[in-house]
PDB file of C-alpha atoms in Angstrom:
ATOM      1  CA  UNK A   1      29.262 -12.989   4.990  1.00 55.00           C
ATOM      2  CA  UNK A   2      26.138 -14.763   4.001  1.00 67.00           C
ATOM      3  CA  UNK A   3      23.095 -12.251   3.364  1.00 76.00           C
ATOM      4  CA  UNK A   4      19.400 -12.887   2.708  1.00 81.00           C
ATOM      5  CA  UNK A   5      18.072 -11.824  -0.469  1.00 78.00           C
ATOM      6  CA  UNK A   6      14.458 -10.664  -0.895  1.00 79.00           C
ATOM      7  CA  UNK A   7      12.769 -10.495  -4.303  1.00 81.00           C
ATOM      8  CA  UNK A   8       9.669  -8.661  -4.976  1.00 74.00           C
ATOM      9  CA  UNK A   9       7.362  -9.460  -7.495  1.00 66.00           C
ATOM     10  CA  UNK A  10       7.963  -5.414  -8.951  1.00 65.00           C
ATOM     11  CA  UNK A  11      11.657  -7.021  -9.258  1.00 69.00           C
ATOM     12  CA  UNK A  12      13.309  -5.159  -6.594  1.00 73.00           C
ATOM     13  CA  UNK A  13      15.930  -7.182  -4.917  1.00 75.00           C
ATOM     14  CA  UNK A  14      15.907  -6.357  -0.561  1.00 77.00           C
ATOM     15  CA  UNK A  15      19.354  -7.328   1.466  1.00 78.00           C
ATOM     16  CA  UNK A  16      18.591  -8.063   4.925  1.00 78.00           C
ATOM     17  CA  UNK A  17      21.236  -9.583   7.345  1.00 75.00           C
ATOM     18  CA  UNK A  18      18.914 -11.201   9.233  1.00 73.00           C
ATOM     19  CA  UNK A  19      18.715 -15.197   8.265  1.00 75.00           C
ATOM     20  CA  UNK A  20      15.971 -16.755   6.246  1.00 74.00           C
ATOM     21  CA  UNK A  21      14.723 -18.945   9.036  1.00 76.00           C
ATOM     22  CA  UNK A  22      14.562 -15.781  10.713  1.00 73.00           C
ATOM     23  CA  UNK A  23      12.314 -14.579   8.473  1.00 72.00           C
ATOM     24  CA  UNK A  24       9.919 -17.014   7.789  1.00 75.00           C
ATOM     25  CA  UNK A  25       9.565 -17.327  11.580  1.00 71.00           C
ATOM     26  CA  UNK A  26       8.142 -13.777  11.476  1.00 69.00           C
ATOM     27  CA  UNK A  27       5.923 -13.733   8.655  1.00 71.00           C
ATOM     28  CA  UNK A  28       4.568 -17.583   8.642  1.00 70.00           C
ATOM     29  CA  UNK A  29       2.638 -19.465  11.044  1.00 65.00           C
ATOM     30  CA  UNK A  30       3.393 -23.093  12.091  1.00 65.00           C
ATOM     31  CA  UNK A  31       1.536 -24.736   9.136  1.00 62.00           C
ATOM     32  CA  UNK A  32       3.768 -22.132   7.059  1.00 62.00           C
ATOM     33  CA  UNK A  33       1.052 -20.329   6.215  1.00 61.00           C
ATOM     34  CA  UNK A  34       1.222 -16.042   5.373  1.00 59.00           C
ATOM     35  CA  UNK A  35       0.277 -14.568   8.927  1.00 56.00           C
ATOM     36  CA  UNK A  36       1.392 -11.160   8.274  1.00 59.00           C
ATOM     37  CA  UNK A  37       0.319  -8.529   5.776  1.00 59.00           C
ATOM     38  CA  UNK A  38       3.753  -7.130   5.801  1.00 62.00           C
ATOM     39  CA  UNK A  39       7.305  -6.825   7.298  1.00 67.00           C
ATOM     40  CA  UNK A  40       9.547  -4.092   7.703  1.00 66.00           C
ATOM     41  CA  UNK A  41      13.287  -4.489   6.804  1.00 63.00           C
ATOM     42  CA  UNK A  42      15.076  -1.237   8.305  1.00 59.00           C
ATOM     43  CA  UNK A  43      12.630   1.571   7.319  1.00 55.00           C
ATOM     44  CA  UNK A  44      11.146   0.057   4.207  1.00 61.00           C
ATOM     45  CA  UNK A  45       7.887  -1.390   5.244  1.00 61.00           C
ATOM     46  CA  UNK A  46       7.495  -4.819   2.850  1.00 68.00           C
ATOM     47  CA  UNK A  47       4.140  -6.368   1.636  1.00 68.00           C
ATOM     48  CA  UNK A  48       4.368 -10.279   2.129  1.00 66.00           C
ATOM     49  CA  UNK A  49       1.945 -10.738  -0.648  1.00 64.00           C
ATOM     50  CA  UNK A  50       5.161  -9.298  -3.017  1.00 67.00           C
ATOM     51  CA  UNK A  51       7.219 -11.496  -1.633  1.00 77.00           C
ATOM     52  CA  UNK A  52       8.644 -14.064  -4.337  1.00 72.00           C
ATOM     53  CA  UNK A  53      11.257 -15.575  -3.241  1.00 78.00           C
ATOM     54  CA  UNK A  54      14.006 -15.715   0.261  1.00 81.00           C
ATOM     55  CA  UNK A  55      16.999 -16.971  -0.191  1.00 80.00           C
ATOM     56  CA  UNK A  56      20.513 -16.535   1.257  1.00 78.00           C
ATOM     57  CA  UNK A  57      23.453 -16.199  -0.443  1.00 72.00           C
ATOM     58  CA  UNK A  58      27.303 -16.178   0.664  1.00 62.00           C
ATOM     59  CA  UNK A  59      28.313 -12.700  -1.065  1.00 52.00           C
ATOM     60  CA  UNK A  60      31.217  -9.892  -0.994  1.00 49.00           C
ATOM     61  CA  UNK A  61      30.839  -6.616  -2.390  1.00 45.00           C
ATOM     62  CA  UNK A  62      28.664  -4.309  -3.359  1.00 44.00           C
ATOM     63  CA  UNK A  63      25.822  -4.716  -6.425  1.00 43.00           C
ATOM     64  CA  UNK A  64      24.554  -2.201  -8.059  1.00 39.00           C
ATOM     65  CA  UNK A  65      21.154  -3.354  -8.777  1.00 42.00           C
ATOM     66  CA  UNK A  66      20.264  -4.414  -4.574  1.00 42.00           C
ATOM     67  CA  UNK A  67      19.011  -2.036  -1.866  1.00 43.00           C
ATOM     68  CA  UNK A  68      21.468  -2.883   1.301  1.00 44.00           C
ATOM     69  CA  UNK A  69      19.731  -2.194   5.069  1.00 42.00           C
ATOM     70  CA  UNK A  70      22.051  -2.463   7.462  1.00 42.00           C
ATOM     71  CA  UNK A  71      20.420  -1.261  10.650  1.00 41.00           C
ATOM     72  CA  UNK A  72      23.593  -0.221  11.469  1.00 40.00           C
ATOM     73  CA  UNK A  73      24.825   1.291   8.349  1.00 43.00           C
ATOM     74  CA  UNK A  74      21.815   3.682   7.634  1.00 42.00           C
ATOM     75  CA  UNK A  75      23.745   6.916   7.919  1.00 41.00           C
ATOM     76  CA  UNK A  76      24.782   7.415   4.398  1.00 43.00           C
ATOM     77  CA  UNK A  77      22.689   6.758   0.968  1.00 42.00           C
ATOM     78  CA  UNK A  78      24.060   4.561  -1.419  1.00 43.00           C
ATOM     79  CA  UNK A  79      20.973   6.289  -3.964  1.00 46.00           C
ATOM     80  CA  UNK A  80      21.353   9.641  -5.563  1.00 54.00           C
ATOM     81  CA  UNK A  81      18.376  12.012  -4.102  1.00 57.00           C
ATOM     82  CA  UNK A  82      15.877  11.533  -6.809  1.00 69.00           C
ATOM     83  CA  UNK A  83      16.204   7.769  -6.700  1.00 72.00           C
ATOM     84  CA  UNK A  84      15.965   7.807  -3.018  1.00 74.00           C
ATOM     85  CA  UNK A  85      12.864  10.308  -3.372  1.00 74.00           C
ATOM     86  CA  UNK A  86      11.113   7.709  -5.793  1.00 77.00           C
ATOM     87  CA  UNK A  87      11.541   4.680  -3.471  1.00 82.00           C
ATOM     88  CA  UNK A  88      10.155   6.860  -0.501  1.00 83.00           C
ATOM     89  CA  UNK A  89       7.371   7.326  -3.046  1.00 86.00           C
ATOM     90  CA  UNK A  90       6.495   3.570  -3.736  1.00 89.00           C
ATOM     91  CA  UNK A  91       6.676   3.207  -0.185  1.00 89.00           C
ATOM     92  CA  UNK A  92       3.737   5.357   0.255  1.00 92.00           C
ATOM     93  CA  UNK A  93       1.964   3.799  -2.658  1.00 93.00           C
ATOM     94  CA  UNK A  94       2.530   0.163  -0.616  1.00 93.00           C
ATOM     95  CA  UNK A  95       0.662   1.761   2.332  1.00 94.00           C
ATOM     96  CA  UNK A  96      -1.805   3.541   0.956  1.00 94.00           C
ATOM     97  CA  UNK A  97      -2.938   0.354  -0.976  1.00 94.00           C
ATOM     98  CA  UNK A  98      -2.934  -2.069   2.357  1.00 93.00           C
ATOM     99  CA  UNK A  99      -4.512   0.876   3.912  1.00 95.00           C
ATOM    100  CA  UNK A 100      -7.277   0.295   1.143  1.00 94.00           C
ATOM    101  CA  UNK A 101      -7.230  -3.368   0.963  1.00 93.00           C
ATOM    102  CA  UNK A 102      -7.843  -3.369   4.959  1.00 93.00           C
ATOM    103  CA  UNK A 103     -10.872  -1.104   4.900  1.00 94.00           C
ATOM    104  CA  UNK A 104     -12.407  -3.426   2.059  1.00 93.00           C
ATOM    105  CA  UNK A 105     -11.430  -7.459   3.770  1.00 93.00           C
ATOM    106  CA  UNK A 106     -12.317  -5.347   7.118  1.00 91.00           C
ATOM    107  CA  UNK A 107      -8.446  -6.363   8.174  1.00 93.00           C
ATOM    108  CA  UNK A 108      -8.346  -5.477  11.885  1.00 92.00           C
ATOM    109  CA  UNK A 109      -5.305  -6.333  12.472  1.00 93.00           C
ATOM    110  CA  UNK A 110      -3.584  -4.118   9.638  1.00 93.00           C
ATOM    111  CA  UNK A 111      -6.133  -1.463   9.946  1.00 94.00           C
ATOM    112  CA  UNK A 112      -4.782  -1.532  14.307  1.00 94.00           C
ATOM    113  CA  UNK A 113      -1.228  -1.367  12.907  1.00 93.00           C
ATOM    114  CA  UNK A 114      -2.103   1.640  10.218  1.00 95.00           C
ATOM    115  CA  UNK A 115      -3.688   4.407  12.744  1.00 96.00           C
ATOM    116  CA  UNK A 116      -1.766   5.488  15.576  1.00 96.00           C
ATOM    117  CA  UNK A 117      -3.663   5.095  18.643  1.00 95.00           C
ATOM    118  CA  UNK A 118      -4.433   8.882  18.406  1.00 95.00           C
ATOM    119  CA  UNK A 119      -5.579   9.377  15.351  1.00 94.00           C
ATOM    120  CA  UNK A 120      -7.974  12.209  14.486  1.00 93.00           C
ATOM    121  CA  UNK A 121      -9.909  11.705  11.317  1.00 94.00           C
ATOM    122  CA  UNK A 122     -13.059  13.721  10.019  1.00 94.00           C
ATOM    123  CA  UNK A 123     -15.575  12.170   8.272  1.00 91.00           C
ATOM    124  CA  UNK A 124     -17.585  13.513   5.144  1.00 89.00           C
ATOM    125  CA  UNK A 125     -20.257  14.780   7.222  1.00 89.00           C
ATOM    126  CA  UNK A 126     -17.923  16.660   9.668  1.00 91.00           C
ATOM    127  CA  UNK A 127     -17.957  14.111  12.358  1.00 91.00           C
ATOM    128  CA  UNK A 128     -14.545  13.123  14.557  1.00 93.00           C
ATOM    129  CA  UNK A 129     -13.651   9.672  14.655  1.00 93.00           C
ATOM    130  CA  UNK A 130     -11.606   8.083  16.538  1.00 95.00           C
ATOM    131  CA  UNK A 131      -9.400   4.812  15.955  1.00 95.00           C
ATOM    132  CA  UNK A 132     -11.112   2.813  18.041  1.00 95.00           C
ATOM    133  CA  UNK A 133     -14.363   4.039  16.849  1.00 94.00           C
ATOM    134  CA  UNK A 134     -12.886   3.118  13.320  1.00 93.00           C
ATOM    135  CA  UNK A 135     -12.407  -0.792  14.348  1.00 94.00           C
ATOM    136  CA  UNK A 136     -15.228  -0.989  15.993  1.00 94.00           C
ATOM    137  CA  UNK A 137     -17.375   0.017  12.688  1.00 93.00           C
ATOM    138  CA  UNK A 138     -15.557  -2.806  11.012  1.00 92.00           C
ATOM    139  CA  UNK A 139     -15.696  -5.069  13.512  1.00 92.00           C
ATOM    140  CA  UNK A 140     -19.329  -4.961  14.184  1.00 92.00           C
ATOM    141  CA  UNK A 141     -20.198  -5.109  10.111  1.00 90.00           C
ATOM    142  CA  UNK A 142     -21.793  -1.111  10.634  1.00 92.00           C
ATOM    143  CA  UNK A 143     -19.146  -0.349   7.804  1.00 92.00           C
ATOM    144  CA  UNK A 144     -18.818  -2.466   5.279  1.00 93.00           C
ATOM    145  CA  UNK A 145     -17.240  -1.681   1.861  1.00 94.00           C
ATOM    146  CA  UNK A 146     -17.772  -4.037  -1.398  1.00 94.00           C
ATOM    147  CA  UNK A 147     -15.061  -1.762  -3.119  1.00 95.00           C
ATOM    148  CA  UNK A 148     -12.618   1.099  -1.833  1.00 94.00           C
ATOM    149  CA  UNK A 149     -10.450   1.810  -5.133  1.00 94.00           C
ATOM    150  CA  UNK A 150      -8.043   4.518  -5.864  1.00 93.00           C
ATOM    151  CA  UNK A 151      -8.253   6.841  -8.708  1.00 91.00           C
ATOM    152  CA  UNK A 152      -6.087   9.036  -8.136  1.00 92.00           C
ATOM    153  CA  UNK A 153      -2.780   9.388  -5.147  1.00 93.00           C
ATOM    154  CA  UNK A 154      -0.651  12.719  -4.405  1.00 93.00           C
ATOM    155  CA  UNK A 155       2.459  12.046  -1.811  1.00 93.00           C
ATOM    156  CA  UNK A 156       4.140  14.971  -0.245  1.00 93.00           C
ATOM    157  CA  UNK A 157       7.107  14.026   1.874  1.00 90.00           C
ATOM    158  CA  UNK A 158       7.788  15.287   4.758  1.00 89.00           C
ATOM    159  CA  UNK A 159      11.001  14.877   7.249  1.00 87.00           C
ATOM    160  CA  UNK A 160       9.339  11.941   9.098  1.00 89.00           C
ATOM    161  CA  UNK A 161       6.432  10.883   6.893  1.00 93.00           C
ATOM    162  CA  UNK A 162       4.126  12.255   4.112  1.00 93.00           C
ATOM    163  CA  UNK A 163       0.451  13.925   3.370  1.00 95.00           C
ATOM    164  CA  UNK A 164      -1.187  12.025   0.754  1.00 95.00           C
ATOM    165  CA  UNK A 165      -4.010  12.809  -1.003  1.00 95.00           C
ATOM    166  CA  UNK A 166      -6.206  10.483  -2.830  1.00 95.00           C
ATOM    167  CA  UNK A 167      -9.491  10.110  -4.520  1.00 95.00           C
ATOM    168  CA  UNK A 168     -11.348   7.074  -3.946  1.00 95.00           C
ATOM    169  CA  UNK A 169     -14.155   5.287  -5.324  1.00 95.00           C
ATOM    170  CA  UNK A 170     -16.457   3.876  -2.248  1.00 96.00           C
ATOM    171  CA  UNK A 171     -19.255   0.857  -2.284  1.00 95.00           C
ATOM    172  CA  UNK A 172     -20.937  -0.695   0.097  1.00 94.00           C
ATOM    173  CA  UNK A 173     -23.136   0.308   3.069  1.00 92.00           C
ATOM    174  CA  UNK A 174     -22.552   2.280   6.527  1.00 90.00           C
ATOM    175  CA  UNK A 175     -25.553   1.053   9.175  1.00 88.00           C
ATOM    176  CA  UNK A 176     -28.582   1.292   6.321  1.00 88.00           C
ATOM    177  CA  UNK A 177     -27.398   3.997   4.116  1.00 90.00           C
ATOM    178  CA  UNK A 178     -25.849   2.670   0.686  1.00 93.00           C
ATOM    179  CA  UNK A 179     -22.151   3.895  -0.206  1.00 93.00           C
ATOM    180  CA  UNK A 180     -21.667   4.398  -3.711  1.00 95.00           C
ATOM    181  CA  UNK A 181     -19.832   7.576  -4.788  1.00 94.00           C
ATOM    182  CA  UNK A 182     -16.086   9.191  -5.133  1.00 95.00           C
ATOM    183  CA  UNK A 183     -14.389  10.510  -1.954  1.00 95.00           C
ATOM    184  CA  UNK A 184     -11.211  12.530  -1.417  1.00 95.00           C
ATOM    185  CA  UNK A 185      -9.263  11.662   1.728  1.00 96.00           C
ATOM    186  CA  UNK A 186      -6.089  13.265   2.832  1.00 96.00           C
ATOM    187  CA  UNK A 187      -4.040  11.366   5.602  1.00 96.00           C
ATOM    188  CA  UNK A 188      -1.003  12.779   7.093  1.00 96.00           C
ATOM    189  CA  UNK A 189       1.483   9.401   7.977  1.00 96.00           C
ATOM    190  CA  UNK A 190       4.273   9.836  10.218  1.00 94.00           C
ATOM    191  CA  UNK A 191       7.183   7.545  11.452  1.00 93.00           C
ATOM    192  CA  UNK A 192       6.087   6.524  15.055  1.00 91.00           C
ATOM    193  CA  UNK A 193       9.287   4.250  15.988  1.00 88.00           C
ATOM    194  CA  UNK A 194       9.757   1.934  13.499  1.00 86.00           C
ATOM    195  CA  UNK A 195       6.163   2.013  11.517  1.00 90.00           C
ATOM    196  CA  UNK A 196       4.327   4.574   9.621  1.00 94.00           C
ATOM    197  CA  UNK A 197       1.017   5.187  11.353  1.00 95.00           C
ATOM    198  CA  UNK A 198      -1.690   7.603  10.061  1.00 96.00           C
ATOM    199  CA  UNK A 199      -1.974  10.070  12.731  1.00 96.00           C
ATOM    200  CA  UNK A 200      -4.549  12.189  11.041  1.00 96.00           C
ATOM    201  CA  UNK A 201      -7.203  12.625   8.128  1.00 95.00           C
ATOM    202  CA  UNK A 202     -10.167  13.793   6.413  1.00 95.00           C
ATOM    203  CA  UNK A 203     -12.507  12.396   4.165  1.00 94.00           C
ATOM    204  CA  UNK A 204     -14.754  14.934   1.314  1.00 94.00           C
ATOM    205  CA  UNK A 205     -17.471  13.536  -0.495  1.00 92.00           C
ATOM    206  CA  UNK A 206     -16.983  14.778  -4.467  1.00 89.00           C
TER     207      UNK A 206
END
């Protein structure tokens, strides 16, 4: 039965049964140009700009070395625990980092896909935000961030998601005040559906 094969640039080899066309459909435009920041095959959320190479291959058997999603095979692990617990990791480390890369191009369409439509996130000065209040910061150049980088990232799993806490280095400028300092932000993420979604944070200044 002929699989599709997606290699990372980290090496990791992803086994998909949908087709390569099918694929490139998704994640291209019609000048077959990247128009999504990433794709999710099964529950592993993908990063198109780690994308190497698609290809599909007539194979039999199992390999070792490949991670098989089968949406309808998802019952059993073919990973022992701590394996499994170290992928569930990077996959945290993936969204944290588009989170990040988001808030610094001012991506509104991955920040939209990010924060659940409910989020509740507290500010370094104690105030509530909302998502939309979020966007609309970006979209209207109040916020505007010449460097968000992480020094330091903490994942706790949880049954359908994770807390993470990181410490990040922020530049740039919110309405006239300058940004230029570390920050500690915990978000709680949690599987809505199919996507991870930030459903709730805070923000410390250090």
């Amino acid at each position: 039965m002929a699989e599709t094969y997606i290699t990372l640039s980290t090496g990791e080899k992803i086994v998909t049964k949908a087709s390569e066309e099918q694929i490139l459909q998704h994640i291209t435009n019609d000048q077959g140009m990247m128009n999504k920041s990433f794709i999710v095959i099964g529950d592993v959320h993908i990063a198109t700009a780690h994308i190497v190479k698609i290809e599909t291959l007539d194979q039999t058997g199992e390999m070792e070395d490949l991670i098989h999603f089968d949406q309808a095979d998802q019952t059993e692990s073919t990973y022992p625990k701590d394996e499994e617990e170290s992928k569930t990791q990077d996959r945290f480390e993936l969204l944290e980092q588009e989170l990040r890369e988001a808030m610094q191009t001012r991506d509104i369409f991955l920040l939209d896909t990010l924060l659940h439509d409910d989020l509740v996130f507290i500010n370094h000065e104690g105030s509530y935000l909302t998502k939309e209040m979020d966007l609309e910061a970006h979209r209207t150049l109040d916020v505007r961030f010449t460097e968000v980088s992480c020094k330091d990232l903490q994942i706790k799993t949880t049954k359908d998601g994770a807390v993470t806490i990181s410490q990040i280095h922020l530049q740039g400028q919110a309405g006239d005040e300058k940004i230029n300092g570390d920050y500690i932000y915990t978000r709680v993420w949690q599987l809505i559906g199919d996507q991870y979604q930030v459903i709730a944070g805070h923000c410390s200044m250090l």
